[in-house]
Coordinates of C-alpha atoms in Angstrom, one line a residue:
M1 CA 49.5 -55.0 -5.1
R2 CA 49.0 -52.5 -3.7
P3 CA 45.9 -50.1 -4.3
K4 CA 46.4 -47.0 -6.0
R5 CA 47.0 -43.4 -4.6
T6 CA 44.0 -41.3 -4.7
G7 CA 45.6 -38.0 -3.3
G8 CA 46.0 -36.3 -6.1
S9 CA 42.4 -36.3 -7.5
V10 CA 40.5 -36.2 -4.2
Q11 CA 43.2 -32.7 -4.3
L12 CA 42.3 -31.4 -7.5
L13 CA 37.7 -32.3 -7.3
L14 CA 39.0 -30.4 -3.6
T15 CA 40.1 -27.7 -5.5
T16 CA 37.7 -27.6 -8.3
T17 CA 34.6 -27.6 -6.0
I18 CA 36.0 -24.9 -3.5
A19 CA 36.7 -22.8 -7.2
F20 CA 33.0 -23.5 -7.8
L21 CA 31.4 -22.5 -4.8
A22 CA 33.9 -19.0 -5.1
M23 CA 32.3 -17.9 -8.4
A24 CA 29.4 -19.1 -7.6
Y25 CA 29.0 -16.6 -4.6
A26 CA 30.8 -13.7 -5.3
S27 CA 28.6 -13.9 -8.8
L28 CA 25.9 -13.4 -6.4
V29 CA 27.1 -10.9 -4.1
E30 CA 27.7 -9.2 -7.8
A31 CA 24.2 -9.8 -7.9
Q32 CA 22.6 -8.0 -4.6
T33 CA 24.6 -5.0 -5.7
I34 CA 22.5 -2.1 -4.3
Q35 CA 21.9 1.2 -6.9
T36 CA 20.3 4.3 -4.9
L37 CA 19.2 6.3 -7.1
C38 CA 18.0 9.4 -4.9
S39 CA 18.6 10.3 -1.3
F40 CA 15.4 12.8 0.5
N41 CA 16.6 15.5 1.8
F42 CA 13.6 17.4 3.5
S43 CA 13.0 19.5 1.1
N44 CA 12.0 17.5 -2.1
G45 CA 10.1 14.9 0.4
S46 CA 10.8 12.9 3.5
H47 CA 9.6 9.7 4.9
P48 CA 8.4 7.8 2.0
Q49 CA 5.6 5.2 3.0
A50 CA 4.0 3.0 -0.1
A51 CA 5.1 1.2 -2.2
L52 CA 6.2 3.0 -6.0
T53 CA 3.2 2.7 -8.9
L54 CA 4.3 2.4 -12.4
G55 CA 3.4 4.9 -14.9
N56 CA 2.3 4.3 -18.7
D57 CA 5.7 5.8 -20.0
G58 CA 7.8 3.3 -17.8
N59 CA 8.9 6.0 -15.0
F60 CA 7.8 5.5 -11.4
Y61 CA 5.6 8.0 -9.3
G62 CA 5.0 7.7 -5.6
T63 CA 4.4 9.3 -1.9
T64 CA 6.2 11.4 0.7
E65 CA 4.1 11.2 4.1
E66 CA 6.1 14.5 4.7
G67 CA 8.4 17.4 3.6
G68 CA 8.0 19.4 0.3
S69 CA 7.9 22.9 -0.2
S70 CA 5.2 23.6 3.2
G71 CA 6.3 20.1 5.4
Y72 CA 2.8 18.1 4.1
G73 CA 4.4 15.8 1.3
T74 CA 5.1 15.3 -1.8
V75 CA 3.8 13.3 -4.8
F76 CA 7.1 12.9 -6.7
K77 CA 8.3 10.8 -10.0
V78 CA 11.9 9.0 -10.5
T79 CA 13.3 7.4 -13.4
T80 CA 14.9 4.7 -13.9
N81 CA 18.2 6.7 -13.6
G82 CA 17.4 7.9 -10.4
A83 CA 16.3 11.6 -11.5
L84 CA 13.5 13.1 -9.4
T85 CA 11.0 15.0 -10.3
T86 CA 8.4 16.9 -7.4
L87 CA 5.9 16.8 -9.2
C88 CA 3.3 18.1 -6.3
S89 CA 4.0 19.6 -2.9
F90 CA 0.8 19.5 0.4
T91 CA 0.2 22.8 1.6
G92 CA -1.9 21.0 4.8
G93 CA -5.0 23.7 3.6
N94 CA -7.6 22.3 1.4
D95 CA -5.4 20.2 -0.7
G96 CA -4.7 18.0 2.5
G97 CA -1.3 16.2 3.8
S98 CA 0.5 13.4 4.4
P99 CA -0.6 11.0 1.9
G100 CA 0.9 7.7 3.6
A101 CA -0.7 5.6 0.3
G102 CA 0.2 4.9 -2.7
L103 CA -0.5 5.4 -5.9
T104 CA -3.4 4.0 -8.3
L105 CA -2.9 4.4 -12.2
G106 CA -6.1 5.3 -13.8
N107 CA -7.7 3.3 -16.7
D108 CA -7.4 7.6 -18.3
G109 CA -2.6 7.9 -17.8
N110 CA -3.4 10.1 -14.3
F111 CA -2.8 8.6 -10.5
Y112 CA -5.0 8.8 -7.5
G113 CA -3.9 8.8 -4.1
T114 CA -5.3 9.7 -0.6
T115 CA -4.1 12.0 2.3
S116 CA -4.3 10.6 5.7
G117 CA -4.8 14.6 7.3
Y118 CA -2.6 13.4 10.2
Y119 CA -0.8 16.7 11.8
T120 CA -3.2 19.1 9.5
S121 CA -6.7 20.5 10.6
G122 CA -9.3 18.3 8.1
Y123 CA -9.8 14.6 8.2
G124 CA -8.1 13.5 4.1
T125 CA -8.4 13.9 0.8
V126 CA -8.9 12.0 -2.3
F127 CA -6.3 13.8 -5.0
K128 CA -6.1 13.2 -9.1
V129 CA -2.5 14.0 -10.3
T130 CA -1.4 14.2 -13.4
T131 CA 2.3 13.0 -14.7
G132 CA 3.2 16.5 -15.4
G133 CA 2.1 17.7 -11.8
A134 CA -1.2 18.8 -12.8
L135 CA -2.9 18.6 -8.6
T136 CA -6.5 18.1 -8.2
T137 CA -8.9 17.4 -5.0
L138 CA -11.4 15.3 -5.4
V139 CA -12.7 14.7 -2.0
S140 CA -12.7 16.0 0.8
F141 CA -13.8 13.9 3.8
N142 CA -15.7 15.1 7.1
A143 CA -16.6 12.8 9.5
S144 CA -19.5 11.9 8.7
N145 CA -18.9 10.3 5.5
G146 CA -15.1 9.0 6.5
A147 CA -12.5 9.8 8.2
Y148 CA -8.3 9.6 8.3
P149 CA -7.8 7.4 4.7
I150 CA -4.6 5.6 5.4
A151 CA -4.1 3.3 2.5
A152 CA -4.8 3.0 -1.5
L153 CA -7.1 3.2 -4.1
T154 CA -8.2 0.3 -6.0
L155 CA -9.6 0.3 -9.0
G156 CA -12.8 -1.4 -9.9
N157 CA -14.0 -3.5 -13.1
D158 CA -16.5 -0.3 -13.9
G159 CA -13.2 2.3 -13.4
N160 CA -14.1 3.6 -10.1
F161 CA -12.0 3.5 -7.0
Y162 CA -12.9 1.9 -4.1
G163 CA -11.4 2.7 -0.9
M164 CA -11.2 2.7 3.1
T165 CA -11.1 5.3 5.3
Y166 CA -9.4 4.3 8.7
Q167 CA -12.1 6.6 10.6
G168 CA -15.8 8.2 10.3
G169 CA -18.8 6.8 9.2
S170 CA -22.2 7.1 11.0
S171 CA -20.4 5.1 13.8
G172 CA -16.6 6.3 13.4
Y173 CA -15.3 3.0 13.1
G174 CA -14.0 3.4 9.9
T175 CA -16.0 3.5 6.9
V176 CA -15.9 1.8 2.9
F177 CA -16.7 3.9 -0.1
R178 CA -16.7 4.7 -3.3
V179 CA -15.8 7.5 -6.1
T180 CA -15.4 8.6 -9.7
T181 CA -13.1 10.2 -12.1
G182 CA -15.5 13.0 -11.3
G183 CA -15.1 12.8 -7.3
M184 CA -18.4 12.0 -7.2
L185 CA -18.7 9.5 -3.9
T186 CA -20.9 7.2 -1.7
T187 CA -20.4 5.6 1.5
L188 CA -21.3 1.9 0.7
V189 CA -20.6 0.7 4.2
S190 CA -20.2 2.7 7.5
F191 CA -18.4 -0.2 9.6
S192 CA -20.6 -0.9 13.1
G193 CA -17.6 -2.2 15.6
T194 CA -19.3 -6.0 15.6
N195 CA -18.4 -6.5 11.5
G196 CA -15.3 -4.8 11.9
A197 CA -13.3 -1.5 12.9
D198 CA -10.4 0.9 11.8
P199 CA -9.4 -0.3 8.0
R200 CA -5.7 0.1 7.6
A201 CA -4.6 -1.7 4.7
A202 CA -6.3 -1.0 0.4
L203 CA -8.8 -3.1 -0.7
T204 CA -8.0 -6.5 -2.7
L205 CA -10.8 -6.8 -6.1
G206 CA -11.5 -9.9 -7.1
N207 CA -12.4 -12.5 -9.9
D208 CA -16.1 -12.0 -9.8
G209 CA -16.2 -8.2 -9.5
G210 CA -16.0 -7.8 -5.4
F211 CA -13.6 -6.1 -3.1
Y212 CA -11.9 -7.7 -0.5
G213 CA -10.4 -6.3 2.6
M214 CA -9.4 -6.8 6.3
T215 CA -10.4 -4.2 9.5
Y216 CA -7.6 -4.2 11.4
R217 CA -10.5 -4.2 14.9
G218 CA -13.7 -5.0 15.4
G219 CA -15.5 -8.1 15.4
V220 CA -14.4 -10.2 18.4
T221 CA -13.6 -8.5 22.1
N222 CA -11.8 -9.9 25.5
S223 CA -10.4 -8.1 28.4
T224 CA -7.0 -8.2 26.0
Y225 CA -7.8 -6.7 22.5
P226 CA -11.1 -4.9 23.8
Y227 CA -12.2 -3.2 20.4
G228 CA -12.0 -6.6 18.8
M229 CA -9.5 -8.2 17.2
G230 CA -10.1 -7.5 13.8
T231 CA -12.5 -8.9 10.5
V232 CA -12.4 -10.3 6.6
F233 CA -14.9 -9.2 4.6
N234 CA -16.7 -9.2 0.8
V235 CA -18.3 -6.3 0.0
T236 CA -19.7 -5.6 -3.4
T237 CA -20.1 -2.0 -5.8
N238 CA -22.8 -1.6 -4.2
G239 CA -22.3 -1.7 -1.2
T240 CA -23.8 -5.2 0.6
L241 CA -20.8 -6.1 2.7
T242 CA -21.4 -9.8 4.0
M243 CA -18.4 -11.1 7.5
L244 CA -16.8 -14.1 6.0
V245 CA -13.8 -14.0 8.9
F246 CA -13.9 -13.3 12.4
F247 CA -10.4 -12.7 14.6
S248 CA -10.3 -14.4 17.7
G249 CA -6.9 -14.7 18.5
T250 CA -5.9 -18.3 18.3
N251 CA -6.5 -17.2 14.2
G252 CA -5.6 -14.0 14.5
A253 CA -5.6 -11.0 15.5
E254 CA -5.5 -7.1 14.4
P255 CA -4.9 -8.2 11.1
A256 CA -3.4 -4.5 9.5
A257 CA -2.2 -6.1 6.1
G258 CA -3.7 -6.6 2.5
L259 CA -5.1 -9.3 1.0
T260 CA -3.7 -11.1 -2.2
L261 CA -5.9 -13.2 -4.5
G262 CA -3.4 -16.3 -4.9
N263 CA -4.0 -18.7 -8.7
D264 CA -6.5 -21.4 -6.9
S265 CA -9.8 -18.8 -6.2

């Protein structure tokens, strides 16, 4: 008996498979379509560096490091349809300038943030801005209490905000601070170099109510890294600092981003 021919079945199966893959690819391409919501043109802001923050009204809020009416950056609101509203423009004066970090939503529905102080004569600020664009400068850094906060604030369980400055403090290597919604600043830690230096990223709130963070430099030094390779630390709300990790090159060096809390903590 001659064997049955199966070429037709194979061809049908192959055709069906190709058609299915083509539809799957088309669906994937469609799912990856990107819609530009707004384009900055300097007058409405320039060089946004940080992530957006979702407000209680369903809109997104963010900062640009440059641009605006004075060129020192903006705070803006953008809807899901792309309607952009410039809420405030920094002047580079007492209100600060060059906000490189994102905003943090407070329990009162307002947004809190920092200006780095770059390109200005100051050392950076902490500010509050309402959804209507009313700007309040809460803290002006003066080097002795910190300088150049380049990371976002973190909301604590006590309703206060916690952050870090890149430099300044008693040794000039940066600080960890707490600030109330009324603008009362408390320096919790001044880094000394041996326990860390130059923190660049925001703090992360732990399940224990304390904060965890990293310093970009400080700690272990060698000829390649004379200013240190960075650290990981824990700090309580009253300023008790505990060193967790000293980077040494083989286990990493110069951590520049924040920590993320896992489900296994």
